[in-house]
Amino acid sequence: MSEFIKVSGEIVDEEALNKALNFGIEQVRTKIGSKFSEVISGVEVQVGNNITESGGETDEKQKIIKIDTKKSSMSLRDVEDLLVPQGYYDTGNLTELVPSIADQAYSYSSYNIVHELGHIVGGKLPVELSPTRYGRRATNEAFAEAFTYWVYNKPIDPEAETIIRDKL
């Protein structure tokens, strides 16, 4: 695991989870370059079963990200199939983000760590600029969703990109 990831509890496939988390972390590192160290400075990622109701949550002030391993073991396609009918996402919002891994177990972790690091960056974005329905729930979620799309080189509103770059 990366130096700032702490594991609590048993993980069914630690190698797959580690690979997925590192994939997402490397996407952030590549996208933001020299600012990466500043963004992750002091961040602690806690990974374990049932440590959060959702797949992940972030305490921005404490710089703690919690990743639930059971939920994060799902593929992006499985999560999308679950959340589209509930109105959180449109078809393709997750699977087209990183199509090369969309069907892999734990690929949701690759999305989730980037989204949660977006919360660590800590920006707010007008909800209408969010690329997803989920992000239209709150300004901090709009920022995290736009940040995730930006990291994965998917189109976002130019104003959203400016806000992200300014926050970094």
PDB file of C-alpha atoms in Angstrom:
ATOM      1  CA  MET A   1       0.000   0.000   0.000  1.00  0.00           C
ATOM      2  CA  SER A   2       1.064   3.599  -0.491  1.00  0.00           C
ATOM      3  CA  GLU A   3       2.804   5.246   2.421  1.00  0.00           C
ATOM      4  CA  PHE A   4      -0.276   7.214   3.466  1.00  0.00           C
ATOM      5  CA  ILE A   5      -2.784   4.330   3.335  1.00  0.00           C
ATOM      6  CA  LYS A   6      -3.621   2.539   6.597  1.00  0.00           C
ATOM      7  CA  VAL A   7      -5.457  -0.762   6.449  1.00  0.00           C
ATOM      8  CA  SER A   8      -7.845  -1.780   9.202  1.00  0.00           C
ATOM      9  CA  GLY A   9      -9.584  -5.117   9.130  1.00  0.00           C
ATOM     10  CA  GLU A  10      -9.324  -7.935   6.658  1.00  0.00           C
ATOM     11  CA  ILE A  11      -9.216  -7.238   2.939  1.00  0.00           C
ATOM     12  CA  VAL A  12     -10.308 -10.027   0.628  1.00  0.00           C
ATOM     13  CA  ASP A  13      -7.924  -9.109  -2.190  1.00  0.00           C
ATOM     14  CA  GLU A  14      -5.350  -6.649  -0.897  1.00  0.00           C
ATOM     15  CA  GLU A  15      -3.312  -6.828  -4.111  1.00  0.00           C
ATOM     16  CA  ALA A  16      -6.299  -5.844  -6.282  1.00  0.00           C
ATOM     17  CA  LEU A  17      -7.299  -3.043  -3.905  1.00  0.00           C
ATOM     18  CA  ASN A  18      -3.734  -1.732  -3.766  1.00  0.00           C
ATOM     19  CA  LYS A  19      -3.497  -1.793  -7.565  1.00  0.00           C
ATOM     20  CA  ALA A  20      -6.801   0.067  -7.938  1.00  0.00           C
ATOM     21  CA  LEU A  21      -5.992   2.723  -5.333  1.00  0.00           C
ATOM     22  CA  ASN A  22      -2.521   3.266  -6.759  1.00  0.00           C
ATOM     23  CA  PHE A  23      -3.973   3.575 -10.266  1.00  0.00           C
ATOM     24  CA  GLY A  24      -6.186   6.440  -9.103  1.00  0.00           C
ATOM     25  CA  ILE A  25      -3.421   8.055  -7.049  1.00  0.00           C
ATOM     26  CA  GLU A  26      -1.058   7.926 -10.035  1.00  0.00           C
ATOM     27  CA  GLN A  27      -3.696   9.589 -12.220  1.00  0.00           C
ATOM     28  CA  VAL A  28      -3.828  12.479  -9.740  1.00  0.00           C
ATOM     29  CA  ARG A  29      -0.023  12.620  -9.519  1.00  0.00           C
ATOM     30  CA  THR A  30       0.270  12.745 -13.321  1.00  0.00           C
ATOM     31  CA  LYS A  31      -2.406  15.403 -13.709  1.00  0.00           C
ATOM     32  CA  ILE A  32      -1.274  17.835 -11.033  1.00  0.00           C
ATOM     33  CA  GLY A  33       2.463  17.176 -11.237  1.00  0.00           C
ATOM     34  CA  SER A  34       4.588  19.132  -8.778  1.00  0.00           C
ATOM     35  CA  LYS A  35       1.558  20.108  -6.674  1.00  0.00           C
ATOM     36  CA  PHE A  36       0.875  16.456  -5.802  1.00  0.00           C
ATOM     37  CA  SER A  37       3.095  16.432  -2.710  1.00  0.00           C
ATOM     38  CA  GLU A  38       1.382  19.557  -1.421  1.00  0.00           C
ATOM     39  CA  VAL A  39      -2.085  18.080  -1.981  1.00  0.00           C
ATOM     40  CA  ILE A  40      -1.358  14.795  -0.202  1.00  0.00           C
ATOM     41  CA  SER A  41       0.768  16.262   2.587  1.00  0.00           C
ATOM     42  CA  GLY A  42      -0.708  15.025   5.860  1.00  0.00           C
ATOM     43  CA  VAL A  43      -3.428  12.949   4.175  1.00  0.00           C
ATOM     44  CA  GLU A  44      -4.279   9.638   5.796  1.00  0.00           C
ATOM     45  CA  VAL A  45      -6.325   7.092   3.875  1.00  0.00           C
ATOM     46  CA  GLN A  46      -8.058   4.569   6.124  1.00  0.00           C
ATOM     47  CA  VAL A  47      -9.148   1.413   4.357  1.00  0.00           C
ATOM     48  CA  GLY A  48     -11.413  -1.155   5.983  1.00  0.00           C
ATOM     49  CA  ASN A  49     -14.740  -2.944   6.038  1.00  0.00           C
ATOM     50  CA  ASN A  50     -17.794  -0.971   7.157  1.00  0.00           C
ATOM     51  CA  ILE A  51     -15.848   2.169   8.090  1.00  0.00           C
ATOM     52  CA  THR A  52     -18.298   4.357   6.177  1.00  0.00           C
ATOM     53  CA  GLU A  53     -21.854   3.966   4.912  1.00  0.00           C
ATOM     54  CA  SER A  54     -20.868   5.001   1.409  1.00  0.00           C
ATOM     55  CA  GLY A  55     -17.894   3.793  -0.590  1.00  0.00           C
ATOM     56  CA  GLY A  56     -15.828   6.650   0.745  1.00  0.00           C
ATOM     57  CA  GLU A  57     -15.948   9.808   2.805  1.00  0.00           C
ATOM     58  CA  THR A  58     -13.530  12.582   3.631  1.00  0.00           C
ATOM     59  CA  ASP A  59     -12.905  14.750   6.648  1.00  0.00           C
ATOM     60  CA  GLU A  60     -11.294  17.700   4.879  1.00  0.00           C
ATOM     61  CA  LYS A  61     -10.117  19.419   8.076  1.00  0.00           C
ATOM     62  CA  GLN A  62      -8.472  16.303   9.509  1.00  0.00           C
ATOM     63  CA  LYS A  63      -7.300  15.251   6.005  1.00  0.00           C
ATOM     64  CA  ILE A  64      -8.663  11.747   6.542  1.00  0.00           C
ATOM     65  CA  ILE A  65     -10.156   9.716   3.712  1.00  0.00           C
ATOM     66  CA  LYS A  66     -12.114   6.586   4.605  1.00  0.00           C
ATOM     67  CA  ILE A  67     -12.529   3.936   1.920  1.00  0.00           C
ATOM     68  CA  ASP A  68     -14.916   1.045   2.559  1.00  0.00           C
ATOM     69  CA  THR A  69     -13.312  -2.059   1.105  1.00  0.00           C
ATOM     70  CA  LYS A  70     -16.521  -4.009   0.608  1.00  0.00           C
ATOM     71  CA  LYS A  71     -18.154  -1.304  -1.484  1.00  0.00           C
ATOM     72  CA  SER A  72     -14.906  -0.362  -3.173  1.00  0.00           C
ATOM     73  CA  SER A  73     -14.349  -3.948  -4.271  1.00  0.00           C
ATOM     74  CA  MET A  74     -17.059  -3.416  -6.872  1.00  0.00           C
ATOM     75  CA  SER A  75     -16.403  -2.613 -10.504  1.00  0.00           C
ATOM     76  CA  LEU A  76     -17.357   0.760 -11.938  1.00  0.00           C
ATOM     77  CA  ARG A  77     -20.012  -1.020 -14.013  1.00  0.00           C
ATOM     78  CA  ASP A  78     -21.547  -2.681 -10.944  1.00  0.00           C
ATOM     79  CA  VAL A  79     -21.644   0.633  -9.065  1.00  0.00           C
ATOM     80  CA  GLU A  80     -23.137   2.391 -12.073  1.00  0.00           C
ATOM     81  CA  ASP A  81     -25.764  -0.357 -12.453  1.00  0.00           C
ATOM     82  CA  LEU A  82     -26.652   0.150  -8.787  1.00  0.00           C
ATOM     83  CA  LEU A  83     -26.699   3.968  -8.726  1.00  0.00           C
ATOM     84  CA  VAL A  84     -28.227   4.896 -12.109  1.00  0.00           C
ATOM     85  CA  PRO A  85     -31.707   3.618 -11.126  1.00  0.00           C
ATOM     86  CA  GLN A  86     -31.411   5.579  -7.862  1.00  0.00           C
ATOM     87  CA  GLY A  87     -30.827   8.794  -9.823  1.00  0.00           C
ATOM     88  CA  TYR A  88     -27.260   9.473  -8.691  1.00  0.00           C
ATOM     89  CA  TYR A  89     -25.651   9.012 -12.108  1.00  0.00           C
ATOM     90  CA  ASP A  90     -26.532   8.705 -15.764  1.00  0.00           C
ATOM     91  CA  THR A  91     -25.441   5.651 -17.726  1.00  0.00           C
ATOM     92  CA  GLY A  92     -21.815   6.093 -18.711  1.00  0.00           C
ATOM     93  CA  ASN A  93     -20.868   8.596 -16.001  1.00  0.00           C
ATOM     94  CA  LEU A  94     -18.649   6.015 -14.319  1.00  0.00           C
ATOM     95  CA  THR A  95     -17.993   3.357 -16.954  1.00  0.00           C
ATOM     96  CA  GLU A  96     -16.948   5.834 -19.644  1.00  0.00           C
ATOM     97  CA  LEU A  97     -14.689   7.659 -17.196  1.00  0.00           C
ATOM     98  CA  VAL A  98     -12.120   4.854 -17.305  1.00  0.00           C
ATOM     99  CA  PRO A  99     -13.479   2.293 -19.788  1.00  0.00           C
ATOM    100  CA  SER A 100     -10.297   0.203 -19.756  1.00  0.00           C
ATOM    101  CA  ILE A 101     -10.961  -0.868 -16.149  1.00  0.00           C
ATOM    102  CA  ALA A 102     -14.744  -0.426 -15.879  1.00  0.00           C
ATOM    103  CA  ASP A 103     -15.424  -4.153 -15.532  1.00  0.00           C
ATOM    104  CA  GLN A 104     -12.556  -4.972 -13.164  1.00  0.00           C
ATOM    105  CA  ALA A 105     -13.199  -5.759  -9.528  1.00  0.00           C
ATOM    106  CA  TYR A 106     -12.047  -2.864  -7.332  1.00  0.00           C
ATOM    107  CA  SER A 107     -12.136  -0.383 -10.240  1.00  0.00           C
ATOM    108  CA  TYR A 108     -14.580   1.691  -8.188  1.00  0.00           C
ATOM    109  CA  SER A 109     -11.634   2.289  -5.815  1.00  0.00           C
ATOM    110  CA  SER A 110      -9.726   3.968  -8.660  1.00  0.00           C
ATOM    111  CA  TYR A 111     -12.613   6.399  -9.109  1.00  0.00           C
ATOM    112  CA  ASN A 112     -13.300   6.746  -5.395  1.00  0.00           C
ATOM    113  CA  ILE A 113      -9.777   7.725  -4.305  1.00  0.00           C
ATOM    114  CA  VAL A 114      -9.643  10.473  -6.949  1.00  0.00           C
ATOM    115  CA  HIS A 115     -13.088  11.765  -5.921  1.00  0.00           C
ATOM    116  CA  GLU A 116     -12.079  11.812  -2.248  1.00  0.00           C
ATOM    117  CA  LEU A 117      -8.776  13.545  -3.039  1.00  0.00           C
ATOM    118  CA  GLY A 118     -10.945  16.157  -4.765  1.00  0.00           C
ATOM    119  CA  HIS A 119     -12.534  16.761  -1.366  1.00  0.00           C
ATOM    120  CA  ILE A 120      -9.051  17.130   0.149  1.00  0.00           C
ATOM    121  CA  VAL A 121      -8.293  19.856  -2.406  1.00  0.00           C
ATOM    122  CA  GLY A 122     -11.421  21.299  -0.857  1.00  0.00           C
ATOM    123  CA  GLY A 123     -13.001  23.402  -3.522  1.00  0.00           C
ATOM    124  CA  LYS A 124     -16.599  24.301  -4.111  1.00  0.00           C
ATOM    125  CA  LEU A 125     -18.219  24.556  -7.504  1.00  0.00           C
ATOM    126  CA  PRO A 126     -21.631  25.815  -8.583  1.00  0.00           C
ATOM    127  CA  VAL A 127     -23.707  22.637  -8.780  1.00  0.00           C
ATOM    128  CA  GLU A 128     -24.802  23.355 -12.337  1.00  0.00           C
ATOM    129  CA  LEU A 129     -21.156  22.896 -13.417  1.00  0.00           C
ATOM    130  CA  SER A 130     -21.010  19.306 -12.155  1.00  0.00           C
ATOM    131  CA  PRO A 131     -20.555  16.674 -14.860  1.00  0.00           C
ATOM    132  CA  THR A 132     -22.842  14.269 -12.936  1.00  0.00           C
ATOM    133  CA  ARG A 133     -26.167  14.207 -11.127  1.00  0.00           C
ATOM    134  CA  TYR A 134     -24.378  13.163  -7.957  1.00  0.00           C
ATOM    135  CA  GLY A 135     -22.347  16.352  -8.041  1.00  0.00           C
ATOM    136  CA  ARG A 136     -25.464  18.469  -8.393  1.00  0.00           C
ATOM    137  CA  ARG A 137     -26.386  17.634  -4.779  1.00  0.00           C
ATOM    138  CA  ALA A 138     -23.894  20.049  -3.185  1.00  0.00           C
ATOM    139  CA  THR A 139     -21.108  22.439  -4.146  1.00  0.00           C
ATOM    140  CA  ASN A 140     -18.391  20.274  -2.582  1.00  0.00           C
ATOM    141  CA  GLU A 141     -19.659  17.197  -4.457  1.00  0.00           C
ATOM    142  CA  ALA A 142     -19.776  19.215  -7.685  1.00  0.00           C
ATOM    143  CA  PHE A 143     -16.107  20.083  -7.166  1.00  0.00           C
ATOM    144  CA  ALA A 144     -15.090  16.484  -6.360  1.00  0.00           C
ATOM    145  CA  GLU A 145     -16.937  15.127  -9.395  1.00  0.00           C
ATOM    146  CA  ALA A 146     -15.481  17.768 -11.730  1.00  0.00           C
ATOM    147  CA  PHE A 147     -12.022  17.156 -10.226  1.00  0.00           C
ATOM    148  CA  THR A 148     -12.375  13.427 -10.935  1.00  0.00           C
ATOM    149  CA  TYR A 149     -13.425  14.050 -14.537  1.00  0.00           C
ATOM    150  CA  TRP A 150     -10.578  16.537 -14.960  1.00  0.00           C
ATOM    151  CA  VAL A 151      -8.009  14.069 -13.567  1.00  0.00           C
ATOM    152  CA  TYR A 152      -9.256  11.365 -15.943  1.00  0.00           C
ATOM    153  CA  ASN A 153      -9.137  13.837 -18.878  1.00  0.00           C
ATOM    154  CA  LYS A 154     -12.873  13.871 -19.516  1.00  0.00           C
ATOM    155  CA  PRO A 155     -14.611  17.039 -20.687  1.00  0.00           C
ATOM    156  CA  ILE A 156     -15.826  19.454 -18.031  1.00  0.00           C
ATOM    157  CA  ASP A 157     -17.161  22.984 -18.187  1.00  0.00           C
ATOM    158  CA  PRO A 158     -14.296  25.453 -18.818  1.00  0.00           C
ATOM    159  CA  GLU A 159     -15.374  27.465 -15.771  1.00  0.00           C
ATOM    160  CA  ALA A 160     -15.121  24.317 -13.641  1.00  0.00           C
ATOM    161  CA  GLU A 161     -11.609  23.670 -14.943  1.00  0.00           C
ATOM    162  CA  THR A 162     -10.571  27.232 -14.095  1.00  0.00           C
ATOM    163  CA  ILE A 163     -11.921  26.850 -10.544  1.00  0.00           C
ATOM    164  CA  ILE A 164     -10.048  23.549 -10.098  1.00  0.00           C
ATOM    165  CA  ARG A 165      -6.766  24.968 -11.404  1.00  0.00           C
ATOM    166  CA  ASP A 166      -7.128  28.058  -9.204  1.00  0.00           C
ATOM    167  CA  LYS A 167      -7.732  25.879  -6.136  1.00  0.00           C
ATOM    168  CA  LEU A 168      -4.543  23.937  -6.775  1.00  0.00           C
TER     169      LEU A 168
END
